[in-house]
Short mmCIF file of C-alpha atoms in Angstrom, two decimals:
data_model
loop_
_atom_site.label_atom_id
_atom_site.label_comp_id
_atom_site.label_asym_id
_atom_site.label_seq_id
_atom_site.Cartn_x
_atom_site.Cartn_y
_atom_site.Cartn_z
CA GLN A 16 53.69 -10.50 6.46
CA SER A 17 55.68 -7.28 7.01
CA ALA A 18 58.65 -7.19 9.34
CA LEU A 19 58.26 -5.55 12.72
CA THR A 20 59.78 -2.07 12.99
CA GLN A 21 62.86 -1.52 15.15
CA PRO A 22 65.23 1.44 15.27
CA PRO A 23 68.41 0.54 13.36
CA SER A 24 70.65 1.64 16.19
CA ALA A 25 70.74 2.44 19.90
CA SER A 26 73.54 3.34 22.25
CA GLY A 27 74.40 4.03 25.86
CA SER A 28 77.35 4.34 28.19
CA PRO A 29 78.34 1.61 30.63
CA GLY A 30 75.98 1.55 33.59
CA GLN A 31 73.22 3.38 31.77
CA SER A 32 69.89 1.98 30.58
CA VAL A 33 68.72 1.74 27.00
CA THR A 34 65.33 0.77 25.59
CA ILE A 35 64.73 -0.72 22.15
CA SER A 36 61.26 -0.57 20.64
CA CYS A 37 59.52 -3.05 18.34
CA THR A 38 56.36 -1.89 16.59
CA GLY A 39 53.95 -4.18 14.83
CA THR A 40 50.22 -4.42 14.32
CA SER A 41 47.16 -5.80 16.04
CA SER A 42 47.77 -9.02 14.09
CA ASP A 43 51.14 -9.71 15.66
CA VAL A 44 52.61 -7.73 18.59
CA GLY A 45 49.29 -6.28 19.67
CA GLY A 46 47.29 -9.45 19.20
CA HIS A 47 49.32 -11.93 21.22
CA ASN A 48 51.56 -12.06 24.28
CA TYR A 49 54.08 -14.05 22.25
CA VAL A 50 56.76 -11.41 21.77
CA SER A 51 60.34 -12.57 22.19
CA TRP A 52 63.75 -10.91 21.98
CA TYR A 53 67.04 -12.30 20.67
CA GLN A 54 70.65 -11.17 21.09
CA GLN A 55 73.11 -11.84 18.29
CA HIS A 56 76.82 -11.17 18.47
CA PRO A 57 78.73 -10.92 15.17
CA GLY A 58 79.16 -14.28 13.51
CA ARG A 59 77.14 -16.05 16.17
CA ALA A 60 73.68 -17.58 16.34
CA PRO A 61 70.83 -15.63 17.97
CA LYS A 62 70.18 -16.25 21.66
CA LEU A 63 66.79 -16.03 23.36
CA MET A 64 66.75 -13.21 25.95
CA ILE A 65 63.04 -12.62 26.59
CA TYR A 66 59.93 -14.66 25.79
CA GLU A 67 56.20 -14.07 26.21
CA VAL A 68 56.80 -10.30 26.39
CA SER A 69 58.58 -10.16 29.74
CA LYS A 70 59.81 -13.57 30.87
CA ARG A 71 63.54 -14.30 31.16
CA PRO A 72 65.00 -17.73 30.41
CA SER A 73 67.26 -19.23 33.00
CA GLY A 74 70.74 -17.73 32.79
CA VAL A 75 69.73 -14.38 31.28
CA PRO A 76 70.73 -11.52 33.59
CA ASP A 77 67.89 -9.59 35.22
CA ARG A 78 69.35 -6.46 33.62
CA PHE A 79 67.27 -7.48 30.61
CA SER A 80 63.56 -6.82 30.80
CA GLY A 81 60.65 -6.70 28.38
CA SER A 82 57.27 -5.01 28.20
CA LYS A 83 54.47 -4.28 25.78
CA SER A 84 51.89 -1.55 25.24
CA GLY A 85 49.43 -1.91 22.42
CA ASN A 86 51.25 -2.73 19.20
CA THR A 87 54.70 -1.84 20.54
CA ALA A 88 56.99 -4.06 22.59
CA SER A 89 60.16 -2.89 24.29
CA LEU A 90 63.40 -4.38 25.52
CA THR A 91 65.24 -2.53 28.25
CA VAL A 92 68.85 -3.23 29.13
CA SER A 93 69.82 -1.73 32.47
CA GLY A 94 73.33 -1.30 33.83
CA LEU A 95 74.85 -1.58 30.36
CA GLN A 96 77.98 -3.69 30.09
CA ALA A 97 80.46 -3.98 27.25
CA GLU A 98 79.31 -7.53 26.47
CA ASP A 99 75.78 -6.26 25.80
CA GLU A 100 77.00 -4.73 22.54
CA ALA A 101 75.25 -6.81 19.89
CA ASP A 102 72.32 -6.87 17.48
CA TYR A 103 68.90 -7.34 19.03
CA TYR A 104 65.85 -8.72 17.24
CA CYS A 105 62.26 -8.87 18.35
CA GLY A 106 60.01 -11.67 17.15
CA SER A 107 56.29 -12.22 17.37
CA TYR A 108 53.71 -14.81 16.58
CA ALA A 109 51.60 -13.28 13.81
CA GLY A 110 48.60 -15.57 13.84
CA GLY A 111 47.69 -18.23 11.30
CA ASN A 112 50.84 -20.21 12.14
CA ASN A 113 53.12 -17.44 10.96
CA TRP A 114 55.98 -15.71 12.75
CA VAL A 115 57.66 -12.39 12.05
CA PHE A 116 60.87 -10.70 13.18
CA GLY A 117 61.95 -7.11 13.47
CA GLY A 118 64.67 -5.69 11.28
CA GLY A 119 67.14 -5.63 14.16
CA THR A 120 68.77 -2.95 16.31
CA LYS A 121 72.52 -2.56 16.68
CA LEU A 122 73.27 -1.71 20.31
CA THR A 123 76.52 0.13 20.87
CA VAL A 124 78.06 0.52 24.33
CA LEU A 125 79.95 3.81 24.21
CA GLN B 24 74.43 -30.16 26.58
CA VAL B 25 71.71 -29.05 24.19
CA GLN B 26 72.99 -28.83 20.65
CA LEU B 27 71.54 -28.26 17.19
CA VAL B 28 73.98 -28.74 14.31
CA GLU B 29 73.04 -27.74 10.79
CA SER B 30 74.70 -29.12 7.67
CA GLY B 31 74.17 -29.30 3.93
CA GLY B 32 74.85 -25.72 2.96
CA GLY B 33 77.06 -24.73 0.07
CA VAL B 34 77.16 -23.03 -3.31
CA VAL B 35 74.39 -23.93 -5.73
CA GLN B 36 73.30 -22.56 -9.09
CA PRO B 37 69.95 -20.79 -9.51
CA GLY B 38 67.13 -23.22 -10.19
CA ARG B 39 68.89 -26.14 -8.49
CA SER B 40 68.02 -27.90 -5.22
CA LEU B 41 69.65 -28.37 -1.83
CA ARG B 42 68.71 -30.25 1.34
CA LEU B 43 69.67 -28.95 4.74
CA SER B 44 69.81 -31.07 7.88
CA CYS B 45 69.73 -30.18 11.57
CA ALA B 46 70.89 -32.83 14.04
CA ALA B 47 69.65 -32.45 17.61
CA SER B 48 71.20 -33.74 20.79
CA GLY B 49 70.81 -33.09 24.51
CA LEU B 50 67.06 -32.46 24.24
CA THR B 51 63.95 -34.58 23.75
CA PHE B 52 63.62 -33.79 20.06
CA ARG B 53 60.17 -35.33 19.65
CA ASN B 54 58.77 -32.82 22.17
CA TYR B 55 59.80 -29.79 20.15
CA GLY B 56 58.23 -28.00 17.25
CA MET B 57 61.10 -26.97 14.97
CA HIS B 58 61.69 -23.86 12.86
CA TRP B 59 63.98 -22.84 10.04
CA VAL B 60 65.00 -19.18 10.11
CA ARG B 61 67.31 -17.51 7.61
CA GLN B 62 69.52 -14.43 7.58
CA ALA B 63 70.78 -12.92 4.35
CA PRO B 64 74.26 -11.40 4.50
CA GLY B 65 74.15 -8.21 6.57
CA LYS B 66 70.39 -8.45 6.96
CA GLY B 67 67.87 -9.38 9.65
CA LEU B 68 66.19 -12.62 10.59
CA GLU B 69 63.43 -14.06 8.40
CA TRP B 70 61.15 -16.90 9.45
CA VAL B 71 61.07 -19.72 6.89
CA ALA B 72 59.00 -22.62 8.20
CA ILE B 73 57.82 -24.63 11.20
CA ILE B 74 56.96 -28.28 11.69
CA SER B 75 55.01 -29.70 14.60
CA TYR B 76 56.58 -32.06 17.12
CA ASP B 77 55.06 -35.09 15.39
CA GLY B 78 55.69 -33.91 11.85
CA LYS B 79 52.02 -33.81 10.97
CA ASN B 80 51.74 -30.06 10.44
CA GLN B 81 53.97 -27.74 8.43
CA TYR B 82 53.66 -24.03 7.79
CA TYR B 83 55.72 -21.71 5.63
CA GLY B 84 56.58 -18.07 5.15
CA GLU B 85 54.82 -16.36 2.26
CA PHE B 86 58.00 -16.11 0.19
CA VAL B 87 58.45 -19.90 0.08
CA LYS B 88 55.61 -20.32 -2.43
CA GLY B 89 55.79 -24.11 -2.55
CA ARG B 90 59.55 -24.28 -3.21
CA PHE B 91 60.66 -25.52 0.24
CA THR B 92 59.58 -28.53 2.28
CA ILE B 93 60.25 -28.96 5.99
CA SER B 94 60.30 -32.47 7.43
CA ARG B 95 61.69 -34.39 10.39
CA ASP B 96 62.73 -37.88 11.44
CA ASN B 97 62.22 -38.24 15.17
CA SER B 98 63.94 -41.64 15.15
CA LYS B 99 67.11 -39.85 13.99
CA ASN B 100 66.58 -36.62 15.96
CA THR B 101 66.97 -34.74 12.69
CA LEU B 102 65.16 -31.88 10.98
CA TYR B 103 65.34 -31.25 7.24
CA LEU B 104 64.68 -28.46 4.76
CA GLN B 105 64.39 -29.42 1.11
CA MET B 106 64.88 -26.34 -1.04
CA ASN B 107 63.98 -26.45 -4.72
CA SER B 108 64.06 -23.85 -7.50
CA LEU B 109 66.60 -21.81 -5.59
CA ARG B 110 66.96 -18.11 -6.38
CA ASP B 111 69.72 -15.59 -5.81
CA GLU B 112 67.65 -14.06 -3.00
CA ASP B 113 67.67 -17.35 -1.09
CA THR B 114 71.35 -16.74 -0.30
CA ALA B 115 71.53 -16.70 3.50
CA VAL B 116 72.64 -18.43 6.64
CA TYR B 117 69.95 -20.94 7.54
CA TYR B 118 69.37 -21.64 11.23
CA CYS B 119 67.26 -24.35 12.81
CA ALA B 120 65.61 -23.52 16.13
CA GLY B 121 63.49 -25.41 18.63
CA ASP B 122 60.10 -24.31 19.91
CA ARG B 123 58.43 -26.19 22.75
CA ASN B 124 55.47 -23.86 23.04
CA TRP B 125 54.79 -22.80 19.45
CA ASN B 126 55.73 -19.21 20.18
CA TRP B 127 59.47 -18.64 20.68
CA PHE B 128 62.76 -19.84 19.25
CA ASP B 129 65.13 -21.69 21.59
CA PRO B 130 67.62 -23.30 21.22
CA TRP B 131 69.33 -22.28 17.95
CA GLY B 132 71.88 -24.04 15.83
CA GLN B 133 75.04 -22.34 14.60
CA GLY B 134 73.71 -22.00 11.05
CA THR B 135 74.73 -23.22 7.61
CA LEU B 136 75.46 -20.88 4.69
CA VAL B 137 73.62 -21.33 1.41
CA THR B 138 74.95 -19.34 -1.54
CA VAL B 139 72.91 -19.30 -4.74
CA SER B 140 75.06 -18.11 -7.58
CA SER B 141 75.82 -18.92 -11.17
#
């Protein structure tokens, strides 16, 4: 199972919006609405930010939103804040009781 | 307060074995499927294995190739990962994570570092 494809880096100024893409195949991202996104600060455990493509867990700011088109999912962070600077990973159910993650995107707040 | 606490990591020689544990509190453990996910130093997340809420079903990433075994003891609210025939490339932080719906990872533990080195 190959990893999902994410850009290695993304950046934006405070208050701006940034979108991170996550490209897979029809077996994973495109085949299920089970895409999730995780935020990881250095030295910390990942934290669930989005599940089932576009749903936000309780406590996650509504500045974070998710979407999907075909084999590509996206995470958008609006109104960037300094604390949003972190690594972001997408994950997807890949069928056959397998899961796959993206390679991660380092988000820098300029 | 929901908490997953991993333990059992350390330095081990190639070819040897190690057993990781993940103690759960603040959640109804028996209602959760449970994953192990690993992260090599400076690298991304890699899914390792999942076990169903009742322990009856286990599934593994392709790279495991029969070397790892995931198990759980719901009476002790604890998840395990038995790792045999360890290789240098198994060096990583190993996280346990809950999954109530068999499709996302939440909550996560803080991770335990496994270093395979001679």
